[in-house]
Amino acid sequence: MIELAPVLDKWYTYDTAWLYCATLTHNNKYDWRLPSLDEYNDYDEIDIDCFDVTDDELIKAGFKHKICPVRTVD
């Protein structure tokens, strides 16, 4: 199960998205990350315009997407 932080509506490069998640503090939680491909596909709440961690071709090409931070809930 995952928890989602608010989606950023601006579009960012992958490196910026990764750094944002790595440094995000939301609701006193610090372990935010980009969603996995399975999470991206399984959770309707994740915006289709957001990065997942397997967007290799998009990352290399410098494409920009929204950021949808997620974290694993125990």
Backbone as a chain_set.jsonl record, in Angstrom:
{"seq": "MIELAPVLDKWYTYDTAWLYCATLTHNNKYDWRLPSLDEYNDYDEIDIDCFDVTDDELIKAGFKHKICPVRTVD", "coords": {"N": [[0.85, -1.169, 0.0], [0.456, 2.27, -0.709], [1.064, 5.75, 0.027], [0.095, 8.91, -1.179], [1.573, 12.013, -1.98], [0.748, 15.489, -2.562], [0.33, 16.225, -6.04], [2.599, 17.902, -8.137], [1.809, 20.472, -10.289], [3.325, 21.766, -12.208], [5.704, 21.046, -14.821], [8.547, 18.951, -14.821], [12.035, 17.95, -15.175], [13.345, 14.577, -15.042], [15.514, 14.328, -13.215], [15.131, 16.543, -11.54], [12.62, 15.877, -10.531], [13.22, 13.505, -9.139], [15.023, 14.493, -7.206], [13.343, 16.294, -5.87], [11.486, 14.519, -4.665], [13.242, 13.068, -3.017], [13.962, 14.97, -1.152], [11.643, 15.859, -0.031], [9.394, 16.845, 2.518], [6.436, 15.993, 3.865], [3.506, 16.078, 5.674], [4.99, 15.438, 7.965], [6.524, 13.297, 7.067], [9.268, 11.679, 5.519], [10.182, 9.909, 3.597], [9.741, 9.9, 0.75], [9.292, 9.07, -2.714], [9.601, 8.402, -6.279], [6.931, 6.786, -8.052], [6.838, 3.214, -8.621], [6.759, 1.261, -11.675], [4.706, -0.665, -11.522], [3.13, 0.43, -9.432], [2.428, 2.828, -10.65], [0.838, 1.843, -12.712], [-1.168, 0.487, -11.275], [-2.493, 2.178, -9.468], [-5.049, 4.358, -9.64], [-5.065, 6.921, -8.716], [-2.649, 8.094, -9.266], [-1.432, 10.478, -11.328], [-1.584, 10.389, -14.854], [0.264, 11.86, -16.249], [2.58, 11.866, -14.792], [5.956, 11.061, -13.751], [7.301, 7.716, -13.655], [9.557, 5.375, -12.115], [10.744, 3.968, -14.174], [10.926, 5.213, -16.625], [12.959, 5.232, -18.733], [13.691, 5.958, -21.46], [12.379, 8.398, -21.742], [13.614, 9.809, -19.721], [16.296, 9.956, -20.584], [15.938, 11.47, -22.876], [15.255, 13.886, -21.862], [12.659, 14.664, -21.353], [9.835, 16.285, -19.813], [7.748, 15.925, -16.957], [4.956, 15.786, -14.679], [5.204, 15.709, -11.058], [4.617, 13.117, -8.841], [4.836, 12.31, -5.798], [5.295, 9.365, -3.849], [4.966, 7.074, -1.075], [5.81, 4.148, 0.757], [3.507, 2.566, 2.832], [3.469, 1.108, 5.938]], "CA": [[0.0, 0.0, 0.0], [1.225, 3.511, -0.77], [0.447, 7.042, 0.314], [0.484, 9.886, -2.187], [1.675, 13.433, -1.639], [0.129, 16.274, -3.639], [1.0, 16.273, -7.339], [3.006, 19.239, -8.589], [1.221, 20.675, -11.615], [4.329, 22.177, -13.184], [6.396, 19.91, -15.434], [9.948, 18.956, -14.431], [12.858, 16.851, -15.678], [13.423, 13.44, -14.118], [16.463, 14.617, -12.133], [14.467, 17.456, -10.612], [11.55, 15.109, -9.882], [13.847, 12.598, -8.178], [15.551, 15.307, -6.114], [12.196, 16.807, -5.12], [10.969, 13.433, -3.82], [14.264, 12.714, -2.036], [14.07, 16.009, -0.129], [10.297, 16.274, 0.367], [8.779, 16.586, 3.818], [4.994, 16.223, 3.773], [2.841, 15.442, 6.821], [6.069, 14.914, 8.822], [7.077, 12.071, 6.475], [10.471, 12.045, 4.775], [10.62, 8.812, 2.74], [9.021, 9.996, -0.51], [10.004, 8.598, -3.901], [8.763, 8.29, -7.47], [6.258, 5.485, -8.065], [7.324, 2.146, -9.495], [5.876, 1.049, -12.826], [3.512, -1.362, -11.035], [2.304, 1.395, -8.711], [1.922, 3.745, -11.668], [-0.23, 1.156, -13.445], [-2.199, -0.06, -10.39], [-3.181, 3.19, -8.663], [-5.71, 5.361, -10.472], [-4.827, 8.249, -8.15], [-1.406, 8.635, -9.807], [-1.689, 11.206, -12.572], [-0.971, 9.766, -16.024], [1.346, 12.733, -16.718], [3.683, 11.841, -13.83], [7.046, 10.107, -13.942], [7.546, 6.554, -12.81], [11.004, 5.169, -12.058], [11.244, 3.185, -15.308], [10.792, 5.993, -17.859], [14.338, 5.404, -19.203], [13.803, 6.711, -22.712], [11.944, 9.772, -21.474], [14.637, 10.42, -18.882], [17.447, 10.244, -21.433], [15.564, 12.494, -23.849], [15.03, 15.145, -21.157], [11.248, 15.015, -21.289], [9.355, 16.779, -18.528], [6.47, 15.402, -16.484], [4.561, 16.204, -13.345], [5.782, 14.91, -9.983], [3.634, 12.521, -7.934], [5.583, 11.572, -4.78], [4.618, 8.284, -3.122], [5.766, 6.406, -0.039], [5.256, 2.879, 1.202], [2.878, 2.61, 4.144], [3.572, -0.21, 6.589]], "C": [[0.904, 1.243, 0.0], [0.375, 4.704, -0.361], [0.958, 8.018, -0.739], [0.555, 11.274, -1.587], [1.003, 14.216, -2.761], [0.994, 16.283, -4.903], [1.381, 17.716, -7.639], [2.545, 19.413, -10.027], [2.187, 21.216, -12.651], [5.026, 20.923, -13.71], [7.892, 20.049, -15.201], [10.704, 17.83, -15.131], [12.894, 15.746, -14.626], [14.342, 13.749, -12.942], [15.848, 15.539, -11.09], [13.362, 16.735, -9.854], [12.127, 14.197, -8.805], [14.341, 13.38, -6.961], [14.42, 15.862, -5.25], [11.67, 15.737, -4.161], [11.948, 13.092, -2.7], [14.352, 13.725, -0.899], [12.723, 16.471, 0.415], [9.985, 15.9, 1.811], [7.315, 16.968, 3.674], [4.326, 15.426, 4.881], [3.847, 14.778, 7.758], [6.594, 13.564, 8.354], [8.218, 12.485, 5.545], [10.877, 11.016, 3.725], [9.858, 8.759, 1.41], [9.909, 9.574, -1.667], [9.071, 8.678, -5.095], [8.106, 6.912, -7.481], [6.961, 4.481, -8.975], [6.356, 2.006, -10.67], [4.595, 0.335, -12.405], [2.574, -0.413, -10.294], [1.66, 2.369, -9.689], [0.732, 3.128, -12.401], [-1.408, 0.757, -12.564], [-3.015, 0.985, -9.636], [-3.745, 4.279, -9.567], [-5.446, 6.78, -9.982], [-3.549, 8.894, -8.689], [-1.695, 9.202, -11.183], [-0.928, 10.57, -13.729], [0.207, 10.581, -16.567], [2.548, 12.761, -15.783], [4.745, 10.821, -14.225], [6.809, 8.84, -13.141], [9.038, 6.262, -12.925], [11.57, 4.429, -13.262], [11.136, 3.918, -16.642], [12.152, 6.272, -18.506], [14.461, 6.255, -20.454], [13.401, 8.169, -22.524], [12.982, 10.52, -20.653], [15.815, 10.856, -19.738], [17.159, 11.375, -22.408], [15.28, 13.843, -23.191], [13.579, 15.59, -21.122], [10.881, 15.488, -19.89], [7.983, 16.183, -18.233], [6.154, 16.036, -15.137], [5.229, 15.278, -12.314], [4.665, 14.426, -9.072], [4.397, 11.69, -6.897], [4.712, 10.51, -4.111], [5.553, 7.78, -2.037], [5.041, 5.133, 0.35], [4.725, 3.041, 2.61], [2.923, 1.211, 4.718], [2.266, -0.626, 7.197]], "O": [[1.965, 1.26, 0.623], [-0.855, 4.667, -0.4], [2.12, 7.956, -1.14], [-0.294, 11.665, -0.786], [0.717, 13.647, -3.815], [2.221, 16.342, -4.836], [0.592, 18.636, -7.425], [2.857, 18.589, -10.886], [1.913, 21.14, -13.849], [4.937, 19.858, -13.098], [8.449, 21.135, -15.362], [10.1, 16.876, -15.621], [12.521, 15.956, -13.472], [13.995, 13.466, -11.795], [16.029, 15.333, -9.89], [13.187, 16.96, -8.657], [11.596, 14.119, -7.697], [14.106, 12.977, -5.822], [14.536, 15.892, -4.024], [11.437, 16.014, -2.984], [11.536, 12.855, -1.565], [14.772, 13.376, 0.205], [12.672, 17.384, 1.239], [10.272, 14.791, 2.262], [6.989, 18.122, 3.396], [4.559, 14.224, 5.008], [3.595, 13.693, 8.282], [7.063, 12.769, 9.169], [8.14, 13.511, 4.869], [11.855, 11.245, 3.014], [9.39, 7.697, 0.998], [11.132, 9.705, -1.604], [7.888, 8.984, -4.946], [8.684, 5.958, -6.96], [7.592, 4.851, -9.965], [5.262, 2.57, -10.651], [3.511, 0.685, -12.873], [1.362, -0.448, -10.503], [0.48, 2.694, -9.563], [-0.259, 3.806, -12.676], [-2.539, 0.693, -13.047], [-4.131, 0.693, -9.206], [-2.993, 5.032, -10.187], [-5.587, 7.737, -10.745], [-3.38, 10.109, -8.582], [-2.145, 8.495, -12.084], [0.252, 10.248, -13.591], [1.056, 10.039, -17.274], [3.444, 13.587, -15.956], [4.47, 9.854, -14.934], [6.192, 8.876, -12.077], [9.713, 6.857, -13.765], [12.788, 4.277, -13.357], [11.248, 3.287, -17.693], [12.468, 7.426, -18.798], [15.266, 7.185, -20.491], [14.024, 9.067, -23.09], [13.208, 11.713, -20.856], [16.28, 11.991, -19.633], [18.053, 12.158, -22.73], [15.085, 14.839, -23.887], [13.296, 16.765, -20.887], [11.535, 15.135, -18.909], [7.171, 15.968, -19.132], [6.981, 16.728, -14.544], [5.747, 14.215, -12.655], [3.862, 15.222, -8.586], [4.587, 10.489, -7.093], [3.533, 10.741, -3.842], [6.76, 8.021, -2.068], [3.815, 5.053, 0.28], [5.404, 3.584, 3.481], [2.483, 0.249, 4.089], [2.173, -1.704, 7.783]]}, "num_chains": 1, "name": "protein.A"}
